[in-house]
Short mmCIF file of C-alpha atoms in Angstrom, two decimals:
data_model
loop_
_atom_site.label_atom_id
_atom_site.label_comp_id
_atom_site.label_asym_id
_atom_site.label_seq_id
_atom_site.Cartn_x
_atom_site.Cartn_y
_atom_site.Cartn_z
CA MET G 194 -3.41 -30.12 46.93
CA SER G 195 -4.19 -31.58 43.78
CA LYS G 196 -1.33 -32.12 41.16
CA PHE G 197 -1.86 -31.76 37.14
CA ASP G 198 0.55 -31.57 34.18
CA VAL G 199 -1.53 -28.46 32.93
CA VAL G 200 -3.39 -25.91 34.96
CA VAL G 201 -5.10 -23.51 32.70
CA ILE G 202 -6.68 -20.46 34.14
CA GLY G 203 -8.92 -18.99 32.16
CA SER G 204 -11.88 -20.75 29.88
CA GLY G 205 -12.10 -18.62 27.12
CA PRO G 206 -10.91 -19.75 23.61
CA ALA G 207 -7.53 -19.47 23.86
CA GLY G 208 -8.08 -21.34 27.76
CA TYR G 209 -10.80 -23.74 26.70
CA VAL G 210 -8.88 -24.86 23.54
CA ALA G 211 -5.16 -25.34 25.21
CA ALA G 212 -6.96 -27.51 28.08
CA ILE G 213 -8.71 -30.05 25.46
CA ARG G 214 -5.80 -30.11 23.39
CA ALA G 215 -3.82 -30.61 26.38
CA ALA G 216 -6.03 -33.63 27.55
CA GLN G 217 -6.07 -35.11 23.92
CA LEU G 218 -1.96 -35.07 23.97
CA GLY G 219 -2.53 -37.06 27.77
CA LEU G 220 -1.89 -34.93 30.10
CA LYS G 221 -3.71 -34.52 33.33
CA THR G 222 -5.43 -31.08 33.00
CA ALA G 223 -7.63 -28.73 34.90
CA CYS G 224 -8.83 -25.55 33.52
CA VAL G 225 -10.15 -22.83 36.18
CA GLU G 226 -12.53 -20.21 35.43
CA LYS G 227 -14.56 -18.04 38.01
CA ALA G 228 -17.36 -16.29 35.82
CA ARG G 229 -20.77 -17.12 36.21
CA ASN G 230 -23.70 -16.36 33.68
CA LYS G 231 -27.05 -14.71 34.10
CA SER G 232 -28.67 -17.81 35.43
CA ASP G 233 -25.85 -18.22 38.47
CA LYS G 234 -24.06 -20.91 36.56
CA LEU G 235 -20.60 -21.59 35.88
CA ALA G 236 -19.81 -20.26 32.18
CA LEU G 237 -17.03 -21.22 30.71
CA GLY G 238 -16.11 -20.24 27.07
CA GLY G 239 -14.80 -16.22 28.11
CA THR G 240 -15.75 -13.69 26.31
CA CYS G 241 -15.99 -14.62 23.16
CA LEU G 242 -18.85 -17.24 23.95
CA ASN G 243 -20.69 -15.25 26.82
CA VAL G 244 -20.38 -11.71 25.84
CA GLY G 245 -18.44 -11.23 22.95
CA CYS G 246 -18.06 -12.82 19.58
CA ILE G 247 -21.03 -15.11 19.64
CA PRO G 248 -23.80 -12.98 21.16
CA SER G 249 -22.88 -10.72 18.85
CA LYS G 250 -23.25 -12.60 15.69
CA ALA G 251 -26.41 -13.81 16.95
CA LEU G 252 -27.76 -10.56 17.33
CA LEU G 253 -26.01 -9.11 14.02
CA ASP G 254 -28.02 -12.12 12.37
CA SER G 255 -31.20 -11.80 13.70
CA SER G 256 -31.41 -8.21 13.09
CA TYR G 257 -30.01 -8.42 9.48
CA LYS G 258 -33.00 -10.84 8.65
CA TYR G 259 -35.57 -8.43 9.86
CA HIS G 260 -33.35 -5.55 7.72
CA GLU G 261 -33.70 -7.57 4.70
CA ALA G 262 -37.48 -8.43 5.29
CA LYS G 263 -38.17 -4.59 5.86
CA ASP G 264 -36.38 -3.44 3.37
CA ASN G 265 -35.04 -5.42 0.74
CA PHE G 266 -37.55 -8.42 0.24
CA ALA G 267 -39.70 -6.45 -1.72
CA ASP G 268 -36.75 -6.24 -4.56
CA HIS G 269 -37.53 -10.07 -4.76
CA GLY G 270 -41.33 -9.39 -5.47
CA ILE G 271 -42.04 -10.72 -2.00
CA GLY G 272 -44.56 -8.95 0.17
CA THR G 273 -44.63 -9.31 3.75
CA GLY G 274 -47.01 -6.66 5.74
CA ASP G 275 -45.84 -4.98 8.45
CA VAL G 276 -42.51 -6.88 9.76
CA THR G 277 -41.85 -6.30 13.60
CA ILE G 278 -39.36 -6.98 15.64
CA ASP G 279 -39.62 -9.02 19.77
CA VAL G 280 -36.20 -7.29 21.06
CA PRO G 281 -36.96 -9.22 23.77
CA ALA G 282 -37.21 -12.52 22.38
CA MET G 283 -34.43 -11.55 19.97
CA ILE G 284 -31.90 -11.37 23.02
CA LYS G 285 -33.36 -14.68 24.52
CA ARG G 286 -32.46 -16.59 21.49
CA LYS G 287 -29.07 -14.99 21.68
CA ASP G 288 -29.19 -16.38 25.29
CA ALA G 289 -29.96 -19.47 24.02
CA VAL G 290 -27.10 -19.84 21.48
CA VAL G 291 -24.65 -18.83 24.26
CA ALA G 292 -26.18 -21.42 26.68
CA GLN G 293 -25.82 -23.96 23.75
CA MET G 294 -22.81 -23.25 23.40
CA ILE G 295 -21.47 -23.17 27.36
CA GLY G 296 -22.89 -26.55 27.57
CA GLY G 297 -21.13 -27.72 24.38
CA ILE G 298 -17.40 -27.11 26.23
CA GLY G 299 -18.62 -28.22 29.41
CA GLY G 300 -19.67 -31.49 26.88
CA LEU G 301 -16.06 -31.43 25.54
CA PHE G 302 -14.25 -31.04 28.74
CA GLN G 303 -15.69 -34.34 30.51
CA ALA G 304 -15.05 -36.24 26.91
CA ASN G 305 -11.78 -35.35 27.36
CA GLY G 306 -10.96 -35.68 30.93
CA VAL G 307 -10.72 -32.03 31.63
CA THR G 308 -11.15 -31.42 35.51
CA SER G 309 -13.42 -27.89 35.72
CA ILE G 310 -12.83 -25.82 38.76
CA GLU G 311 -14.72 -22.97 39.72
CA GLY G 312 -13.09 -19.77 40.67
CA LEU G 313 -10.66 -16.82 40.71
CA GLY G 314 -6.78 -18.36 39.72
CA LYS G 315 -3.88 -16.65 40.89
CA VAL G 316 -0.37 -17.50 40.11
CA LEU G 317 2.26 -18.40 42.85
CA ALA G 318 5.88 -19.42 42.92
CA GLY G 319 6.95 -22.82 42.58
CA LYS G 320 4.34 -23.04 40.04
CA LYS G 321 1.56 -23.47 42.18
CA VAL G 322 -2.12 -22.20 41.82
CA GLU G 323 -4.38 -20.30 44.24
CA VAL G 324 -8.05 -20.96 43.53
CA THR G 325 -10.36 -18.66 45.58
CA ALA G 326 -13.87 -19.83 45.39
CA ALA G 327 -17.11 -17.95 45.60
CA ASP G 328 -17.35 -18.13 49.23
CA GLY G 329 -13.88 -16.69 49.71
CA SER G 330 -12.70 -20.25 50.44
CA THR G 331 -9.28 -21.18 48.82
CA SER G 332 -7.26 -23.99 47.68
CA ILE G 333 -3.81 -24.83 45.62
CA LEU G 334 -2.97 -26.18 42.64
CA GLU G 335 0.00 -27.55 41.62
CA ALA G 336 0.78 -27.67 38.22
CA GLU G 337 3.73 -28.74 36.25
CA ASN G 338 2.57 -26.35 33.68
CA ILE G 339 0.77 -23.20 34.00
CA ILE G 340 -0.92 -21.33 31.33
CA ILE G 341 -2.22 -18.34 31.84
CA ALA G 342 -5.23 -17.41 29.71
CA THR G 343 -7.37 -14.55 31.63
CA GLY G 344 -8.13 -12.58 28.45
CA SER G 345 -9.21 -8.72 28.15
CA ILE G 346 -11.85 -6.78 29.40
CA PRO G 347 -13.38 -3.56 27.72
CA VAL G 348 -11.15 -0.37 28.36
CA ALA G 349 -13.31 2.44 31.05
CA ILE G 350 -12.75 6.33 30.01
CA PRO G 351 -13.09 8.78 32.68
CA PRO G 352 -15.54 10.75 30.83
CA ALA G 353 -17.88 8.25 30.01
CA PRO G 354 -18.31 5.89 33.28
CA VAL G 355 -20.49 2.72 32.53
CA ASP G 356 -23.24 2.43 34.68
CA GLN G 357 -24.60 -0.57 32.61
CA ASP G 358 -28.13 1.05 32.35
CA ILE G 359 -27.74 4.49 30.09
CA ILE G 360 -24.05 4.11 29.54
CA VAL G 361 -23.13 0.66 28.66
CA ASP G 362 -20.07 -1.45 27.15
CA SER G 363 -20.07 -4.10 24.53
CA THR G 364 -22.01 -6.83 27.51
CA GLY G 365 -24.70 -3.96 28.50
CA ALA G 366 -25.20 -3.74 24.74
CA LEU G 367 -25.93 -7.07 24.17
CA GLU G 368 -28.64 -6.69 26.28
CA PHE G 369 -30.93 -4.02 25.54
CA GLN G 370 -34.63 -5.24 25.68
CA SER G 371 -35.96 -2.19 23.66
CA VAL G 372 -34.49 -0.58 20.22
CA PRO G 373 -33.65 2.85 21.96
CA ALA G 374 -34.83 5.46 19.76
CA LYS G 375 -31.41 7.33 19.73
CA LEU G 376 -28.09 5.33 20.14
CA GLY G 377 -24.54 6.77 20.83
CA VAL G 378 -21.48 4.78 20.24
CA ILE G 379 -17.81 5.78 21.54
CA GLY G 380 -15.77 4.06 19.29
CA ALA G 381 -15.78 3.25 15.48
CA GLY G 382 -13.88 0.07 15.49
CA VAL G 383 -15.08 -3.14 14.99
CA ILE G 384 -17.11 -3.85 18.36
CA GLY G 385 -18.34 -0.26 17.86
CA LEU G 386 -19.64 -0.57 14.00
CA GLU G 387 -21.15 -4.53 15.11
CA LEU G 388 -23.04 -3.14 17.69
CA GLY G 389 -24.15 -0.16 16.15
CA SER G 390 -25.41 -1.82 13.10
CA VAL G 391 -27.41 -4.12 15.24
CA TRP G 392 -29.28 -1.31 16.84
CA SER G 393 -29.53 0.72 13.73
CA ARG G 394 -30.99 -1.99 11.58
CA LEU G 395 -33.58 -2.57 14.32
CA GLY G 396 -34.08 1.52 14.07
CA SER G 397 -31.84 3.15 15.95
CA GLU G 398 -30.74 6.46 15.00
CA VAL G 399 -27.05 5.53 15.53
CA VAL G 400 -23.99 8.31 16.25
CA LEU G 401 -20.68 6.57 16.36
CA LEU G 402 -18.48 9.37 17.85
CA GLU G 403 -14.18 8.06 16.79
CA ALA G 404 -11.63 10.19 18.34
CA LEU G 405 -9.27 8.99 15.31
CA ASP G 406 -8.96 10.97 12.48
CA THR G 407 -9.04 7.94 9.99
CA PHE G 408 -11.64 5.18 9.76
CA LEU G 409 -10.44 1.70 10.41
CA PRO G 410 -6.57 2.68 10.20
CA ILE G 411 -6.14 -1.46 10.94
CA VAL G 412 -7.87 -2.01 7.46
CA ASP G 413 -6.51 -1.83 3.79
CA SER G 414 -7.32 1.79 3.61
CA GLN G 415 -9.14 1.43 -0.18
CA ILE G 416 -11.06 -0.96 1.70
CA ALA G 417 -11.80 0.97 4.43
CA LYS G 418 -13.09 4.10 2.38
CA GLU G 419 -15.52 1.96 0.75
CA ALA G 420 -16.64 0.75 4.18
CA ALA G 421 -17.28 4.20 5.11
CA LYS G 422 -19.20 5.02 1.80
CA VAL G 423 -21.64 1.74 2.58
CA PHE G 424 -22.01 2.53 6.18
CA LYS G 425 -22.94 5.97 5.75
CA LYS G 426 -25.65 5.01 3.27
CA GLN G 427 -26.77 2.24 5.53
CA GLY G 428 -27.45 5.18 7.97
CA LEU G 429 -24.75 4.97 10.30
CA ASP G 430 -23.41 8.83 11.53
CA ILE G 431 -19.91 8.38 11.80
CA ARG G 432 -18.21 11.48 13.44
CA LEU G 433 -13.92 11.08 12.85
CA GLY G 434 -12.30 12.79 15.33
CA ALA G 435 -15.07 13.22 17.65
CA ARG G 436 -13.46 13.73 21.36
CA VAL G 437 -15.55 12.99 24.27
CA THR G 438 -15.12 14.93 27.15
CA ALA G 439 -18.24 14.45 29.49
CA THR G 440 -21.39 13.10 29.86
CA ASN G 441 -24.35 13.57 31.76
CA THR G 442 -26.93 11.52 32.61
CA ALA G 443 -30.52 12.66 33.65
CA LYS G 444 -34.21 11.48 33.33
CA GLY G 445 -33.29 8.06 31.21
CA LYS G 446 -30.90 10.15 28.41
CA VAL G 447 -27.62 10.71 28.32
CA GLU G 448 -25.94 13.96 27.28
CA VAL G 449 -22.70 13.93 25.44
CA SER G 450 -19.88 16.61 25.32
CA TYR G 451 -17.27 16.48 22.69
CA THR G 452 -15.15 18.38 20.76
CA HIS G 453 -15.04 17.92 16.68
CA ASN G 454 -13.11 20.03 14.02
CA ASP G 455 -12.11 22.32 17.60
CA GLU G 456 -15.98 23.13 18.05
CA GLU G 457 -17.40 22.18 21.55
CA LYS G 458 -20.67 20.35 21.00
CA THR G 459 -23.51 18.02 22.64
CA GLU G 460 -25.82 15.30 21.58
CA ILE G 461 -28.45 13.79 23.93
CA PHE G 462 -28.61 9.74 23.30
CA ASP G 463 -31.32 7.20 24.98
CA LYS G 464 -28.46 5.04 25.04
CA LEU G 465 -24.32 5.07 25.16
CA ILE G 466 -21.97 2.47 24.11
CA VAL G 467 -18.39 2.60 25.35
CA CYS G 468 -15.94 0.53 22.85
CA VAL G 469 -13.24 1.91 22.61
CA GLY G 470 -10.86 -0.74 23.06
CA ARG G 471 -10.07 -3.47 25.50
CA LYS G 472 -7.09 -4.03 27.95
CA PRO G 473 -4.97 -7.15 29.02
CA MET G 474 -7.01 -8.69 32.59
CA SER G 475 -4.08 -8.82 34.57
CA ASN G 476 -4.96 -7.44 37.73
CA GLY G 477 -4.48 -9.41 40.92
CA LEU G 478 -3.30 -12.42 38.38
CA LEU G 479 0.29 -12.78 39.90
CA ALA G 480 1.81 -13.52 43.25
CA PRO G 481 4.67 -10.64 43.13
CA ASP G 482 7.70 -13.27 43.74
CA CYS G 483 5.71 -15.86 40.75
CA GLY G 484 8.25 -14.57 38.18
CA VAL G 485 6.15 -13.42 35.46
CA ASN G 486 6.39 -10.20 33.97
CA LEU G 487 4.03 -7.38 32.62
CA ASP G 488 4.41 -5.02 30.10
CA GLU G 489 4.17 -1.51 30.51
CA ARG G 490 0.50 -1.87 29.14
CA GLY G 491 -0.52 -4.55 31.44
CA PHE G 492 0.51 -7.94 28.88
CA ILE G 493 2.02 -10.77 30.24
CA PHE G 494 5.54 -10.62 28.34
CA VAL G 495 6.47 -13.62 26.27
CA ASP G 496 8.17 -14.74 23.91
CA ASP G 497 7.39 -16.05 20.41
CA HIS G 498 5.91 -19.65 21.94
CA CYS G 499 4.48 -17.71 24.54
CA LYS G 500 6.27 -18.49 27.30
CA THR G 501 6.80 -16.33 29.92
CA ASP G 502 10.09 -15.02 32.22
CA ALA G 503 8.88 -17.93 34.58
CA ALA G 504 9.73 -21.50 33.58
CA GLY G 505 6.77 -23.76 33.00
CA VAL G 506 4.43 -20.38 32.96
CA PHE G 507 2.77 -19.87 29.62
CA ALA G 508 0.95 -17.21 28.12
CA ILE G 509 -1.54 -16.72 25.48
CA GLY G 510 -4.34 -15.03 24.07
CA ASP G 511 -5.95 -11.24 24.66
CA VAL G 512 -3.77 -11.16 27.79
CA VAL G 513 -0.54 -11.02 25.69
CA ARG G 514 0.80 -9.42 22.93
CA GLY G 515 -0.68 -9.44 19.17
CA PRO G 516 -4.34 -8.90 18.06
CA MET G 517 -6.83 -9.56 20.23
CA LEU G 518 -8.78 -11.99 18.68
CA ALA G 519 -10.63 -15.38 19.67
CA HIS G 520 -8.91 -17.72 16.74
CA LYS G 521 -5.47 -16.24 17.77
CA GLY G 522 -5.99 -17.21 21.39
CA SER G 523 -6.97 -20.78 20.48
CA GLU G 524 -4.35 -21.32 18.21
CA GLU G 525 -1.55 -20.00 20.83
CA GLY G 526 -3.51 -22.21 22.92
CA VAL G 527 -2.44 -25.22 20.82
CA MET G 528 0.85 -24.23 20.18
CA VAL G 529 2.01 -24.14 24.01
CA VAL G 530 0.44 -27.32 24.83
CA GLU G 531 1.82 -29.43 22.12
CA CYS G 532 5.12 -27.51 23.15
CA ILE G 533 4.70 -28.85 26.89
CA ALA G 534 3.98 -32.51 25.39
CA GLY G 535 7.45 -32.45 23.79
CA HIS G 536 6.05 -31.43 19.85
CA LYS G 537 8.05 -28.96 17.83
CA VAL G 538 5.28 -25.91 17.04
CA THR G 539 5.52 -22.65 16.16
CA MET G 540 2.32 -20.45 15.07
CA ASN G 541 2.46 -18.18 12.04
CA TYR G 542 1.42 -14.59 13.17
CA ASP G 543 1.43 -13.74 9.28
CA CYS G 544 -1.64 -15.49 8.77
CA ILE G 545 -4.07 -14.28 11.00
CA PRO G 546 -7.36 -13.36 9.16
CA SER G 547 -9.69 -10.25 10.78
CA VAL G 548 -13.23 -10.33 10.03
CA ILE G 549 -15.78 -7.34 10.62
CA TYR G 550 -19.24 -8.99 10.96
CA THR G 551 -21.11 -5.97 9.21
CA HIS G 552 -23.22 -6.42 6.12
CA PRO G 553 -21.14 -6.30 3.93
CA GLU G 554 -18.66 -8.22 5.86
CA ILE G 555 -15.07 -7.24 6.01
CA ALA G 556 -11.96 -9.34 5.99
CA GLY G 557 -8.65 -9.06 5.49
CA VAL G 558 -5.42 -11.21 5.88
CA GLY G 559 -1.56 -10.36 5.50
CA LYS G 560 -0.57 -7.10 4.64
CA THR G 561 -2.41 -3.69 3.61
CA GLU G 562 -1.26 -1.87 0.96
CA GLU G 563 -0.13 1.05 3.10
CA GLN G 564 2.10 -1.55 5.25
CA LEU G 565 3.43 -2.61 1.61
CA LYS G 566 4.24 1.06 1.04
CA ALA G 567 5.80 1.77 4.26
CA GLU G 568 8.20 -1.16 3.99
CA GLY G 569 9.21 -0.60 0.58
CA VAL G 570 7.92 -4.15 -0.91
CA PRO G 571 7.24 -3.96 -4.63
CA TYR G 572 3.73 -4.95 -4.75
CA LYS G 573 0.97 -5.44 -7.78
CA VAL G 574 -2.45 -5.04 -6.94
CA GLY G 575 -5.69 -6.51 -8.31
CA THR G 576 -9.35 -5.65 -7.28
CA PHE G 577 -12.57 -7.12 -8.07
CA PRO G 578 -16.01 -5.99 -7.42
CA PHE G 579 -18.95 -7.98 -6.55
CA ALA G 580 -21.02 -6.22 -8.95
CA ALA G 581 -19.96 -8.08 -12.19
CA ILE G 582 -20.10 -11.37 -9.83
CA GLY G 583 -23.14 -13.13 -11.30
CA ARG G 584 -23.80 -14.97 -7.72
CA ALA G 585 -24.07 -11.59 -5.56
CA VAL G 586 -26.34 -10.35 -8.85
CA ALA G 587 -28.64 -13.35 -8.47
CA ALA G 588 -28.30 -12.78 -4.26
CA ASN G 589 -29.33 -9.34 -4.80
CA ASP G 590 -25.84 -8.58 -2.46
CA SER G 591 -23.24 -7.16 -5.01
CA THR G 592 -21.71 -4.32 -3.01
CA GLY G 593 -18.40 -4.18 -2.42
CA MET G 594 -15.33 -6.22 -4.05
CA VAL G 595 -11.59 -8.12 -3.15
CA LYS G 596 -8.74 -6.81 -3.51
CA MET G 597 -5.40 -8.72 -3.49
CA LEU G 598 -1.73 -7.81 -3.01
CA ALA G 599 1.20 -9.83 -4.41
CA HIS G 600 4.40 -9.18 -4.77
CA GLU G 601 6.05 -7.08 -7.92
CA GLU G 602 8.41 -9.88 -8.74
CA THR G 603 7.48 -13.26 -6.99
CA ASP G 604 3.84 -12.81 -8.15
CA ARG G 605 3.53 -14.28 -4.06
CA ILE G 606 0.37 -13.45 -2.30
CA LEU G 607 1.54 -10.89 0.51
CA GLY G 608 -2.57 -9.58 1.58
CA CYS G 609 -6.27 -10.28 0.89
CA HIS G 610 -8.85 -7.55 1.74
CA ILE G 611 -12.77 -8.14 0.83
CA ILE G 612 -15.62 -6.31 1.89
CA GLY G 613 -18.61 -7.83 0.42
CA ALA G 614 -20.91 -10.59 1.51
CA SER G 615 -19.48 -14.10 3.07
CA ALA G 616 -16.17 -11.79 2.84
CA ALA G 617 -15.27 -13.84 6.27
CA ASP G 618 -15.10 -17.13 3.98
CA LEU G 619 -13.70 -15.77 1.41
CA VAL G 620 -10.92 -14.63 2.78
CA GLN G 621 -9.75 -17.90 4.34
CA GLN G 622 -9.17 -19.35 0.74
CA ILE G 623 -6.48 -16.65 0.83
CA VAL G 624 -5.40 -17.39 4.42
CA ILE G 625 -4.83 -21.41 3.22
CA ALA G 626 -3.24 -20.14 -0.13
CA MET G 627 -0.45 -17.76 1.60
CA GLU G 628 -0.16 -20.53 4.24
CA PHE G 629 1.08 -22.58 1.25
CA GLY G 630 3.38 -19.64 -0.31
CA SER G 631 0.81 -19.62 -3.25
CA SER G 632 1.26 -17.30 -5.98
CA ALA G 633 -1.63 -15.06 -7.16
CA GLU G 634 -1.12 -17.27 -10.62
CA ASP G 635 -1.64 -20.32 -8.37
CA ILE G 636 -5.11 -19.04 -7.21
CA GLY G 637 -5.81 -18.08 -11.27
CA LEU G 638 -4.83 -21.49 -12.07
CA THR G 639 -7.47 -22.88 -9.86
CA VAL G 640 -10.54 -23.95 -10.98
CA PHE G 641 -13.70 -21.95 -8.90
CA GLY G 642 -17.20 -23.28 -8.90
CA HIS G 643 -19.62 -21.05 -10.62
CA PRO G 644 -21.48 -19.09 -9.88
CA THR G 645 -20.34 -18.60 -6.51
CA LEU G 646 -19.05 -15.82 -4.54
CA SER G 647 -15.66 -17.30 -4.70
CA GLU G 648 -15.26 -16.12 -8.00
CA ALA G 649 -14.31 -13.05 -6.99
CA VAL G 650 -11.34 -13.84 -5.01
CA HIS G 651 -10.53 -15.86 -8.49
CA GLU G 652 -10.86 -12.58 -10.44
CA ALA G 653 -9.10 -10.54 -8.40
CA ALA G 654 -6.19 -13.20 -8.40
CA LEU G 655 -6.29 -12.84 -12.29
CA ALA G 656 -6.61 -9.17 -11.94
CA VAL G 657 -3.26 -9.00 -10.19
CA ASN G 658 -1.45 -9.71 -13.22
CA GLY G 659 -3.78 -8.12 -15.58
CA GLN G 660 -5.64 -11.30 -16.84
CA ALA G 661 -8.87 -10.71 -15.17
CA ILE G 662 -11.70 -12.13 -17.68
CA HIS G 663 -14.91 -10.71 -16.77
CA MET G 664 -13.96 -6.86 -16.24
CA PRO G 665 -11.52 -4.64 -18.57
CA ASN G 666 -8.12 -4.68 -17.03
CA ARG G 667 -6.10 -1.59 -16.67
CA LYS G 668 -2.81 -3.21 -16.59
CA LYS G 669 -0.92 -4.38 -20.21
CA ARG G 670 -0.79 -7.99 -20.82
CA LYS G 671 2.41 -9.68 -20.60
CA ALA V 28 8.90 -39.02 -5.91
CA ASP V 29 5.86 -37.46 -5.27
CA LEU V 30 7.00 -34.01 -4.84
CA LYS V 31 4.50 -31.02 -3.43
CA ILE V 32 4.46 -28.25 -6.54
CA SER V 33 2.27 -25.42 -6.57
CA PRO V 34 0.30 -24.90 -10.05
CA ALA V 35 2.00 -21.93 -10.62
CA ALA V 36 5.65 -23.61 -9.92
CA ARG V 37 4.53 -26.39 -11.87
CA LYS V 38 3.63 -24.79 -14.96
CA MET V 39 7.07 -22.42 -14.43
CA LEU V 40 8.91 -25.68 -14.33
CA ASP V 41 6.99 -27.26 -17.48
CA GLU V 42 8.08 -24.16 -19.43
CA LYS V 43 11.59 -23.76 -18.58
CA GLY V 44 12.01 -27.49 -18.65
CA ILE V 45 13.63 -27.88 -14.99
CA ASP V 46 13.37 -31.27 -13.20
CA ALA V 47 11.28 -30.62 -10.00
CA ALA V 48 13.56 -32.97 -7.76
CA ALA V 49 16.18 -30.54 -8.50
CA VAL V 50 14.62 -27.80 -6.96
CA THR V 51 14.04 -27.29 -2.98
CA GLY V 52 10.34 -26.05 -1.95
CA THR V 53 10.34 -23.40 0.98
CA GLY V 54 6.38 -23.47 0.96
CA LYS V 55 4.79 -25.37 3.99
CA GLY V 56 5.50 -28.91 3.88
CA GLY V 57 8.49 -28.29 1.75
CA VAL V 58 5.80 -27.43 -1.31
CA ILE V 59 7.56 -25.80 -3.94
CA THR V 60 6.47 -22.45 -4.96
CA LYS V 61 6.70 -20.24 -8.13
CA GLU V 62 9.39 -18.37 -6.57
CA ASP V 63 11.42 -21.32 -5.64
CA VAL V 64 11.87 -22.40 -9.70
CA ALA V 65 12.07 -18.31 -10.77
CA ALA V 66 15.01 -19.03 -7.81
CA TYR V 67 16.74 -21.95 -9.35
CA LYS V 68 19.68 -22.00 -11.04
CA PRO V 69 20.97 -25.11 -12.23
CA LYS V 70 24.37 -26.56 -10.71
CA PRO V 71 27.08 -25.74 -13.22
CA ALA V 72 28.48 -29.18 -15.11
#
């Protein structure tokens, strides 16, 4: 029986980061992973790297370049002739990106001395992990500490069973070998909008069927409203309050039945993507007597430090409460191993940025205006449009705005929400500021390079106190 | 001592003539934030 200080189950962004950090801290570490990729090799990196963040961004970038060349280059006086897209070549490039990043994790494991073990991990009582190899043989690892990082899987819905051919989940939607003439997407959340954008840019007629009546309810409503306008203009047909009741695949197409505003409707698509959400991957993971408990939704029950109910057993990432984001899992991984190594660390769940990689991007951190209202927190708002930012206008990319929320009395920044080019990178400035307890005035008193997109962040911060320079301020000056 | 002070807190300290050393920083790593200065009340003599 092999003995380790730390056995990590799962090699996604939570698990592999935990394993590397644990090894850096001098702990003898193993990481158990079951997944194999298309070329039947051990696939480290989890959902994010194999079928999530990285491949979707590769396709978003490729498709955006195509869209720019086809539709926007003429604005600059650039003639291109006929712009074409070779979809199999685009998918191949995506696969190469994924392969390169997976290789990178393998290299990091080796460099840090993490033992990579292939197989399906199961938590047994007494801090033991049973590993079932592909051939069915089992072995037992003995661990001082176990870190469960088994991640999440797409939610399936009975009316639209995934066949990964006509009806696909997010994984299948990254593998289309041609542009579907008509594409249906069930769910207008982050994943639906990103995948819908990719194929819409390449020529698909895209319809998103969203059961909720509110568009992007987790996003600040002013930003969500702006986003809805922008996406509509881009050609995404987003239908809110549309509940799918049945699907029928025949002759390489799928007929989708749904109710919309109390009306029964049907629509025929060449492909249908089901992306209504993701659920924790905790099935078959726990021996009944291992002492780890699940909550009613299948998440592993943990405290603020990701400790489960069993001593020495931790759980991190998508399989526990909190936003299902790669960077959230990774930071939990770091926190857990630092605690195991005897350091005192806590994680700041209030400053986790979230991003939607459409174009324009949508990014946010902290509270939305709706949350502040609901909590009764007095606040001030500053907004600034990219249309008034020289750098954005020069880039021919001036859609969107920065919105900043600060406490009415203390001026402390409580949230920042951005729709616009590079929103993800811009919002990070405010994530850092919030970590240091900055006020809006702190940002206002900071020098921002000119001309840069970041100036929109600066101006929005100034606008919080009615002091924006490049825009008439609505509020009276102090 | 080299206290960590946010830009807006530094400005408020100057305006109010408060010695930064007298204020307890509650920001990350003990940074003195603007609200720390606003909340500061000098000890009665």
